Amino acid sequence: MSDRILTMSRAGREALDWEMERRPEIFCMGEDVFKFGGIFGTMDGFGAKYGPERVISTPISETGFIGMAVGAAMAGMHPVVDLAYIDFIGVCYNVLLNTASKTHYMSGGAVKVPMTLLIGTGGGYNNAAQHSQCLHATVAHIPGAKVVYPSNAYDAKGMLHTALRDENFVIFLTHKGTAGVGWMGTPIRTTLSEVPIEPYTVPFGKVRICRAGTDVTITGLGMSVHEALKAADALEKDGISAEVVDLRSLSPLDRDGILESVAKTGRLVVTDEDYLSFGVSGEVIATVVERDLSALRKPPIRVTTPDIPIPFSRPLEQAILPLAGRIAEAARRLMA
Amino acid sequence: MSDRILTMSRAGREALDWEMERRPEIFCMGEDVFKFGGIFGTMDGFGAKYGPERVISTPISETGFIGMAVGAAMAGMHPVVDLAYIDFIGVCYNVLLNTASKTHYMSGGAVKVPMTLLIGTGGGYNNAAQHSQCLHATVAHIPGAKVVYPSNAYDAKGMLHTALRDENFVIFLTHKGTAGVGWMGTPIRTTLSEVPIEPYTVPFGKVRICRAGTDVTITGLGMSVHEALKAADALEKDGISAEVVDLRSLSPLDRDGILESVAKTGRLVVTDEDYLSFGVSGEVIATVVERDLSALRKPPIRVTTPDIPIPFSRPLEQAILPLAGRIAEAARRLMA
Amino acid sequence: MSELTDELRRGFWEVMTLSRAFDDAMIALYWEGKLPIFQFGAGPLPGELHCSNGAEPVGAGVCAALSPDDMITADHRPHHVAVARGVDLNRMAAELLGKKPGLSQGKGGHMHIYDPAVNFASSGIIAEGLGPAAGMALARRLQKRPGVAVAFIGEGAANQGAFHEVCNMVGLWKLPVIVVVQDNEWGVSTAKSESTAVERNADRASAYAMAGEWVGTNDPDDIYLAAVRAVARARAGEGGTILELKTARLTGHFMGDQQAYIPEQMKQVDPLPLYRAKLIRDGVMTAEEADAIEARAKERMARAMQFAKDAPYPDPREAFDHVFAGEAA
Amino acid sequence: MSELTDELRRGFWEVMTLSRAFDDAMIALYWEGKLPIFQFGAGPLPGELHCSNGAEPVGAGVCAALSPDDMITADHRPHHVAVARGVDLNRMAAELLGKKPGLSQGKGGHMHIYDPAVNFASSGIIAEGLGPAAGMALARRLQKRPGVAVAFIGEGAANQGAFHEVCNMVGLWKLPVIVVVQDNEWGVSTAKSESTAVERNADRASAYAMAGEWVGTNDPDDIYLAAVRAVARARAGEGGTILELKTARLTGHFMGDQQAYIPEQMKQVDPLPLYRAKLIRDGVMTAEEADAIEARAKERMARAMQFAKDAPYPDPREAFDHVFAGEAA
Ligand SMILES: Cc1ncc(C[n+]2csc(CCOP(=O)(O)OP(=O)(O)O)c2C)c(N)n1
Ligand SMILES: Cc1ncc(C[n+]2csc(CCOP(=O)(O)OP(=O)(O)O)c2C)c(N)n1
Ligand SMILES: [Mg+2]
Ligand SMILES: [Mg+2]
């Protein structure tokens, strides 16, 4: 069957639809999911197709309904919960930190919590400090939660199939800017991919080499993958060959995959739209040097959002985002 | 005036008492603080001394009362809030993440939120997965919050004075095992220090060299400082000179101070009782190598709690804690 | 203060028309750069924009019952309250455009309106303002200064845990706090009946030893009188009130919301023409006076918008200021 | 099932004495290694220990009204509910001691009791079990299987936001959920009157379109009958109940709590001797029979304790198992 070019939104929707058609234990929950189909349209039209029993719009009670999802999972269902923006984790963080992620372990394996939590991340569209955060490091720091983060349509579909078949609590992140939903404008070219109609899985814990290169490794995730790809285009014109590594999965993290690329290039730029400190960027660097200190020929460079709340005003926000220009500039410094 | 050897608990109490006597804007809030004086006795006897207006026992409503503290701070008070265990941040995380830490920035500096949040961290006493976490990386990842973490009585008093005079939201962490409160047993020798009776401040953002050494740098914070010191004692017998660096402050983080020690020793063991990934340990390593890749002669080693929920059973918990034995063993590997 | 004088009522009209002028001007600007392809991040007014059209009576009626000492927290839909409270209009407009003279020097945007000069704050996480409002009231009690705190939330926010925690402490400690539940029937696409187990949040007051009042008219006169009663109770040390006000959300959840989910029988009524007709009927003002007041409001807003448009953007380096107090400019 | 038969009442006595035997045995063991210097982490039973002495009527009465299909979540003080529900006694004892045959293979400890065989779960964050209980009820509805879910919380937990959020959804969706509020008058050192704006949480039910019932006797007969009514409503599709039960906390918040804060007039009464006397008075059992039942309970507990003591600890390497399902043993 011929493949189609899809947005992440449509690709993810296809995976969820396929699984829901076949597996009665899957149901959807979240604010406005019945009428609006979820923040990224992952459940678009599901209200009409599956009815209000399986596509449940909730009150604005995140601790309550995500807590309910955990209980439903314990009782044999597989809830798919939409939390809209990751900025809202603050009102329900206990459910993620202490309930969904730890029940399996605390029960010595006696109880399972198969559930998928869809969350949107990121800024870049002037939505200010409380609606633009990434915070993926905050959720990835939770033991017992799997955290994945596709950056393109092919991975979105395959990783969502994987998540829906996983017996664990999976936090499924999508950067708002990558999803290809209307309100974020036209989709970014590099998020679109050929997506097979048939279901397929993409395994968790494997980086994806988006673009092969020999001079410098640029790691990214979510939106920063696309900024890295833009930077790589620019670098190519300067004769610099950048390898762009999409982490795709934070828990588990493909540490070997990261090292493999850096061992080849000897130079590392770590990009991340999350805050700089105590996050992904430090972890990637530590992963490399604790395994092979000689892999790096130059000190690695981090290009991230600094440790400041996201400002509203466009020139301020643009100044702090880890955009392609800053990434390319870092790579050039490493080549100098 | 002659100095006394105090526990962290008594030293912290002295600072708070001194400031409260003089500054009517300071008041205390938290569960059971009126009768019990706070999780670490920081407010011990304050109920009787200052009365229920200034020492307010609250319902079990953390979002509510920490949110109230933010409002009180915005209105000119300096609340000192006791959250007991950091495991409970999940039910009030939004107040930390989006309210207390971001209001100053989001108001363009027009509004200040001077408040001090006291939180206990850590395990080692078989209190299982929901009462033994450190999670200091989770709060340190929040921009706009200062996060400090004394490990001994001298610093506890001096840093609490500093916190109480700071105009910002300060998260003041204490590892339960270091505080010297009864229910955690006899105090650890290295947490006790001579504490001047007079008030003094210890600045944020400066590491403290607890023990000078030349062969290997061991960084730690909270409890892991004391495990590192124990390890250093053992290493000394093997003829290995370990320098123990107490980070003391996560936001701001004394990156120069870390590098200075590593530049001298050329070897780095990073200890941390928080979970391994996306936390402090990666940040410390990244800080070193992004500044000076040649500072390290050997790959750094992390000795942390692994990415698993804390098990209850003693042999299980002991197996996963970053104890002195594991630290010393790591240092020996670096010297081999 | 508690009488419905003609002057007061003309004031309501003035405040409501100014608020409407503010929103209408912002809506017009919002679409610049966003057509034909809609995109939050484009144009001179980027980001989400939650307008208050239809809710003006709430801001006008409640704020008129307050004194300068009193304190307000509002939510993601703050304009009508801010305008009624007397937040600096020029600087608020400039803030929405992300300009340097904005209230937050461009760092906040429309959900984060802070004007300490009139004790006004707002923020964007649902129910987030409740705790701070109660804490402001507590602070005043400790400082032995007068002051009632008012938290403005939506009916959707009343199902968030913070509502329960804060109301319980308000009742327990008899704090002078008024929780204004603005029932515009919708939380995004979710009708109140789809989100709330009971018909009225005001009835929940009994769960907190608070007073509960409900006003179903979206008329500033009625809202004002109910607010005056709530304020009087608060000042008298009788504690807090859950004041639920039926109101309207005429322009959707945010700009871009087509509201296709609203059934015909739930279409909402614009309170402004109704109130205008009422005041004319009551002889409080003539049609000409009403129009003049409205025209002045529009002019004032036009000037504010001009101020905002003419103002410079902050320098990109300023992004790094104000992370901590006492450090950078 | 809803009649108070003699057999049922003897069963209450049996369950209550077994629960008491469990706690008393654990308390005795708890102090081993913790004297003269008290320390949470020392001895064969380390960590915090929250005992149920005084709350046995709640477990006995409510659980007798449930069927095996029904589901339970309990809190940090779970023993009385677990024993009444029929959680495997040997494996629960072993779990408290951190042993390999424990319900959670030693990973959970006393606050984290999971026994899927009898649909029982508990955890240690206040009010954390409410959402899961409601979700279990929702799951059964979706699965078209019968089942009422019961969340056991303390009166202190009723002021946590989760209470509000979950009760609202239970009322909104008419879920078969019973929220059992165990009012033992204290949350740690804080009296109910110091934490709760209203006298009874059962009265808060009207804020959620739930039924509210209050039982003030700490007597399993009364508790049972109220629970039967709540279960009947739930099974009939009439929705949830907030069932508030006055009970007692005889051994402090946790072991080590001296309870010096409890004034003389608030000293609590042990429900066991009262119920024993009542059953004898009612001719349900003789004193000898009562003693025999109690003796059997103690014996059974002694065997469970022996099982737990004899059992091996898990191998340290097992700490790394069970982080994720489908990966390690
Ligand atoms: C904790 C949280 N959850 C979800 C959102 C997203 N959100 C923003 S406004 C809104 C609807 C609010 O409804 P209501 O309180 O009735 O206010 P209205 O928009 O009707 O004025 C939602 C769900 C949020 N900002 N914060
Ligand atoms: C969210 C949260 N806050 C605080 C605590 C600490 N804590 C444990 S039990 C308890 C008191 C609970 O009181 P109540 O609900 O009445 O139950 P009881 O102990 O009386 O059985 C507190 C405050 C916690 N575990 N979780
Ligand atoms: Mg609304
Ligand atoms: Mg209690």
Tab-separated table of N, CA and C in Angstrom, chain A residues 31-32 58-63 65 84-85 87-92 130-131, chain B residues 63 94-95 98-99, chain C residues 48 50 73-77 111-112 122-132 151-164 166 182 184 186-188 253, chain D residues 164-165:
chain	number	residue	atom	x	y	z
A	31	GLU	N	-9.285	17.133	29.070
A	31	GLU	CA	-10.144	18.298	28.912
A	31	GLU	C	-10.469	18.498	27.432
A	32	ASP	N	-11.737	18.601	27.131
A	32	ASP	CA	-12.193	18.945	25.785
A	32	ASP	C	-11.872	17.895	24.729
A	58	THR	N	-13.298	15.862	30.492
A	58	THR	CA	-13.259	15.950	31.952
A	58	THR	C	-13.384	17.394	32.423
A	59	PRO	N	-13.719	17.567	33.680
A	59	PRO	CA	-13.557	18.893	34.290
A	59	PRO	C	-12.061	19.273	34.336
A	60	ILE	N	-11.787	20.502	34.724
A	60	ILE	CA	-10.396	20.955	34.832
A	60	ILE	C	-9.863	20.481	36.185
A	61	SER	N	-9.616	19.196	36.265
A	61	SER	CA	-9.301	18.516	37.522
A	61	SER	C	-8.237	17.477	37.227
A	62	GLU	N	-7.045	17.947	36.920
A	62	GLU	CA	-6.009	17.053	36.416
A	62	GLU	C	-5.581	15.998	37.430
A	63	THR	N	-5.443	16.370	38.699
A	63	THR	CA	-5.101	15.366	39.706
A	63	THR	C	-6.186	14.301	39.749
A	65	PHE	N	-8.529	13.409	37.338
A	65	PHE	CA	-8.764	12.495	36.199
A	65	PHE	C	-7.515	11.709	35.832
A	84	ALA	N	-2.758	18.274	27.509
A	84	ALA	CA	-2.540	19.538	26.806
A	84	ALA	C	-1.099	20.000	26.998
A	85	TYR	N	-0.878	20.996	27.838
A	85	TYR	CA	0.447	21.598	27.959
A	85	TYR	C	1.202	21.023	29.168
A	87	ASP	N	3.128	22.572	30.965
A	87	ASP	CA	3.106	23.585	32.031
A	87	ASP	C	2.093	23.235	33.110
A	88	PHE	N	1.099	22.405	32.764
A	88	PHE	CA	0.053	22.078	33.733
A	88	PHE	C	0.436	20.902	34.636
A	89	ILE	N	1.601	20.305	34.449
A	89	ILE	CA	1.957	19.161	35.314
A	89	ILE	C	1.967	19.547	36.780
A	90	GLY	N	2.145	20.841	37.052
A	90	GLY	CA	2.242	21.257	38.442
A	90	GLY	C	1.013	20.932	39.267
A	91	VAL	N	-0.144	20.919	38.657
A	91	VAL	CA	-1.368	20.658	39.420
A	91	VAL	C	-1.663	19.161	39.565
A	92	CYS	N	-0.875	18.323	38.926
A	92	CYS	CA	-1.140	16.878	39.003
A	92	CYS	C	0.142	16.086	39.125
A	130	GLN	N	4.072	30.643	31.372
A	130	GLN	CA	3.274	29.536	31.900
A	130	GLN	C	2.657	28.669	30.812
A	131	HIS	N	2.991	28.925	29.572
A	131	HIS	CA	2.419	28.116	28.486
A	131	HIS	C	3.449	27.819	27.407
B	63	THR	N	-1.170	22.924	48.164
B	63	THR	CA	-1.377	23.919	47.107
B	63	THR	C	-1.996	25.173	47.697
B	94	ASN	N	2.697	23.114	41.215
B	94	ASN	CA	2.413	24.287	40.409
B	94	ASN	C	2.791	25.590	41.121
B	95	VAL	N	2.597	25.610	42.412
B	95	VAL	CA	2.909	26.842	43.142
B	95	VAL	C	4.413	27.121	43.069
B	98	ASN	N	5.218	27.575	38.836
B	98	ASN	CA	4.621	28.650	38.042
B	98	ASN	C	4.289	29.915	38.814
B	99	THR	N	4.130	29.801	40.124
B	99	THR	CA	3.690	30.983	40.872
B	99	THR	C	4.867	31.619	41.610
C	48	GLU	N	-1.781	33.287	22.837
C	48	GLU	CA	-3.215	33.105	23.025
C	48	GLU	C	-3.825	34.416	23.501
C	50	HIS	N	-7.389	35.628	25.323
C	50	HIS	CA	-8.701	35.305	25.903
C	50	HIS	C	-9.404	36.612	26.203
C	73	THR	N	-6.793	39.105	42.495
C	73	THR	CA	-6.097	38.236	41.543
C	73	THR	C	-7.107	37.822	40.485
C	74	ALA	N	-6.675	37.829	39.251
C	74	ALA	CA	-7.542	37.417	38.150
C	74	ALA	C	-6.887	36.253	37.418
C	75	ASP	N	-7.579	35.760	36.399
C	75	ASP	CA	-7.076	34.554	35.729
C	75	ASP	C	-6.614	34.855	34.306
C	76	HIS	N	-6.714	33.848	33.467
C	76	HIS	CA	-6.236	33.976	32.088
C	76	HIS	C	-7.101	34.948	31.273
C	77	ARG	N	-8.243	35.334	31.819
C	77	ARG	CA	-9.160	36.236	31.108
C	77	ARG	C	-9.311	37.484	31.971
C	111	MET	N	-1.956	37.350	29.801
C	111	MET	CA	-2.407	36.555	30.957
C	111	MET	C	-1.711	36.958	32.252
C	112	HIS	N	-0.660	37.747	32.134
C	112	HIS	CA	0.158	38.065	33.308
C	112	HIS	C	0.206	39.567	33.493
C	122	SER	N	-2.592	38.877	37.868
C	122	SER	CA	-3.311	37.806	37.185
C	122	SER	C	-2.317	36.777	36.682
C	123	SER	N	-2.778	35.565	36.479
C	123	SER	CA	-1.885	34.563	35.917
C	123	SER	C	-2.670	33.452	35.251
C	124	GLY	N	-1.978	32.578	34.549
C	124	GLY	CA	-2.620	31.756	33.535
C	124	GLY	C	-2.910	30.307	33.869
C	125	ILE	N	-2.497	29.845	35.025
C	125	ILE	CA	-2.811	28.462	35.378
C	125	ILE	C	-4.143	28.472	36.127
C	126	ILE	N	-5.003	27.551	35.747
C	126	ILE	CA	-6.364	27.565	36.283
C	126	ILE	C	-6.379	27.454	37.810
C	127	ALA	N	-7.103	28.349	38.436
C	127	ALA	CA	-7.307	28.384	39.889
C	127	ALA	C	-6.059	28.806	40.655
C	128	GLU	N	-5.038	29.209	39.936
C	128	GLU	CA	-3.762	29.570	40.560
C	128	GLU	C	-3.843	30.804	41.434
C	129	GLY	N	-4.766	31.705	41.152
C	129	GLY	CA	-4.830	32.956	41.899
C	129	GLY	C	-5.522	32.853	43.247
C	130	LEU	N	-6.158	31.726	43.506
C	130	LEU	CA	-6.932	31.607	44.750
C	130	LEU	C	-6.040	31.664	45.984
C	131	GLY	N	-5.006	30.834	46.007
C	131	GLY	CA	-4.112	30.826	47.164
C	131	GLY	C	-3.508	32.200	47.401
C	132	PRO	N	-2.894	32.801	46.380
C	132	PRO	CA	-2.342	34.142	46.584
C	132	PRO	C	-3.358	35.149	47.109
C	151	ALA	N	-10.587	36.957	44.521
C	151	ALA	CA	-10.026	36.102	43.476
C	151	ALA	C	-11.081	35.897	42.412
C	152	PHE	N	-10.772	36.256	41.196
C	152	PHE	CA	-11.681	36.043	40.065
C	152	PHE	C	-11.291	34.747	39.361
C	153	ILE	N	-12.222	33.819	39.298
C	153	ILE	CA	-11.965	32.583	38.561
C	153	ILE	C	-13.172	32.289	37.666
C	154	GLY	N	-13.025	31.267	36.835
C	154	GLY	CA	-14.149	30.842	36.002
C	154	GLY	C	-14.879	29.682	36.652
C	155	GLU	N	-16.052	29.369	36.107
C	155	GLU	CA	-16.801	28.243	36.680
C	155	GLU	C	-16.042	26.944	36.443
C	156	GLY	N	-15.221	26.904	35.393
C	156	GLY	CA	-14.425	25.696	35.162
C	156	GLY	C	-13.385	25.509	36.243
C	157	ALA	N	-12.818	26.614	36.700
C	157	ALA	CA	-11.765	26.572	37.709
C	157	ALA	C	-12.275	26.089	39.064
C	158	ALA	N	-13.582	26.180	39.249
C	158	ALA	CA	-14.137	25.779	40.546
C	158	ALA	C	-14.050	24.274	40.762
C	159	ASN	N	-13.657	23.523	39.756
C	159	ASN	CA	-13.466	22.081	39.936
C	159	ASN	C	-12.009	21.694	40.120
C	160	GLN	N	-11.169	22.685	40.249
C	160	GLN	CA	-9.747	22.434	40.489
C	160	GLN	C	-9.527	22.328	42.005
C	161	GLY	N	-8.650	21.431	42.406
C	161	GLY	CA	-8.409	21.190	43.825
C	161	GLY	C	-8.109	22.428	44.640
C	162	ALA	N	-7.407	23.379	44.044
C	162	ALA	CA	-7.049	24.590	44.786
C	162	ALA	C	-8.282	25.305	45.324
C	163	PHE	N	-9.367	25.231	44.587
C	163	PHE	CA	-10.611	25.872	45.027
C	163	PHE	C	-11.011	25.340	46.397
C	164	HIS	N	-10.980	24.053	46.523
C	164	HIS	CA	-11.374	23.387	47.775
C	164	HIS	C	-10.408	23.741	48.905
C	166	VAL	N	-8.350	26.230	49.283
C	166	VAL	CA	-8.338	27.638	49.687
C	166	VAL	C	-9.669	28.013	50.349
C	182	GLN	N	-16.951	33.299	37.945
C	182	GLN	CA	-17.562	33.869	36.751
C	182	GLN	C	-18.095	32.731	35.901
C	184	ASN	N	-19.532	31.633	32.929
C	184	ASN	CA	-19.873	31.966	31.540
C	184	ASN	C	-20.325	30.720	30.798
C	186	TRP	N	-19.065	27.989	30.074
C	186	TRP	CA	-18.119	27.172	29.338
C	186	TRP	C	-16.719	27.228	29.950
C	187	GLY	N	-16.056	26.116	29.934
C	187	GLY	CA	-14.615	26.047	30.130
C	187	GLY	C	-14.085	25.476	28.820
C	188	VAL	N	-13.470	26.292	28.015
C	188	VAL	CA	-13.151	25.943	26.632
C	188	VAL	C	-14.419	25.388	25.974
C	253	HIS	N	-13.505	30.911	23.547
C	253	HIS	CA	-12.526	30.705	24.606
C	253	HIS	C	-11.310	31.575	24.396
D	164	HIS	N	-11.825	17.076	46.386
D	164	HIS	CA	-12.791	17.896	45.648
D	164	HIS	C	-12.895	17.436	44.197
D	165	GLU	N	-11.768	17.275	43.569
D	165	GLU	CA	-11.772	16.932	42.148
D	165	GLU	C	-12.445	15.583	41.911
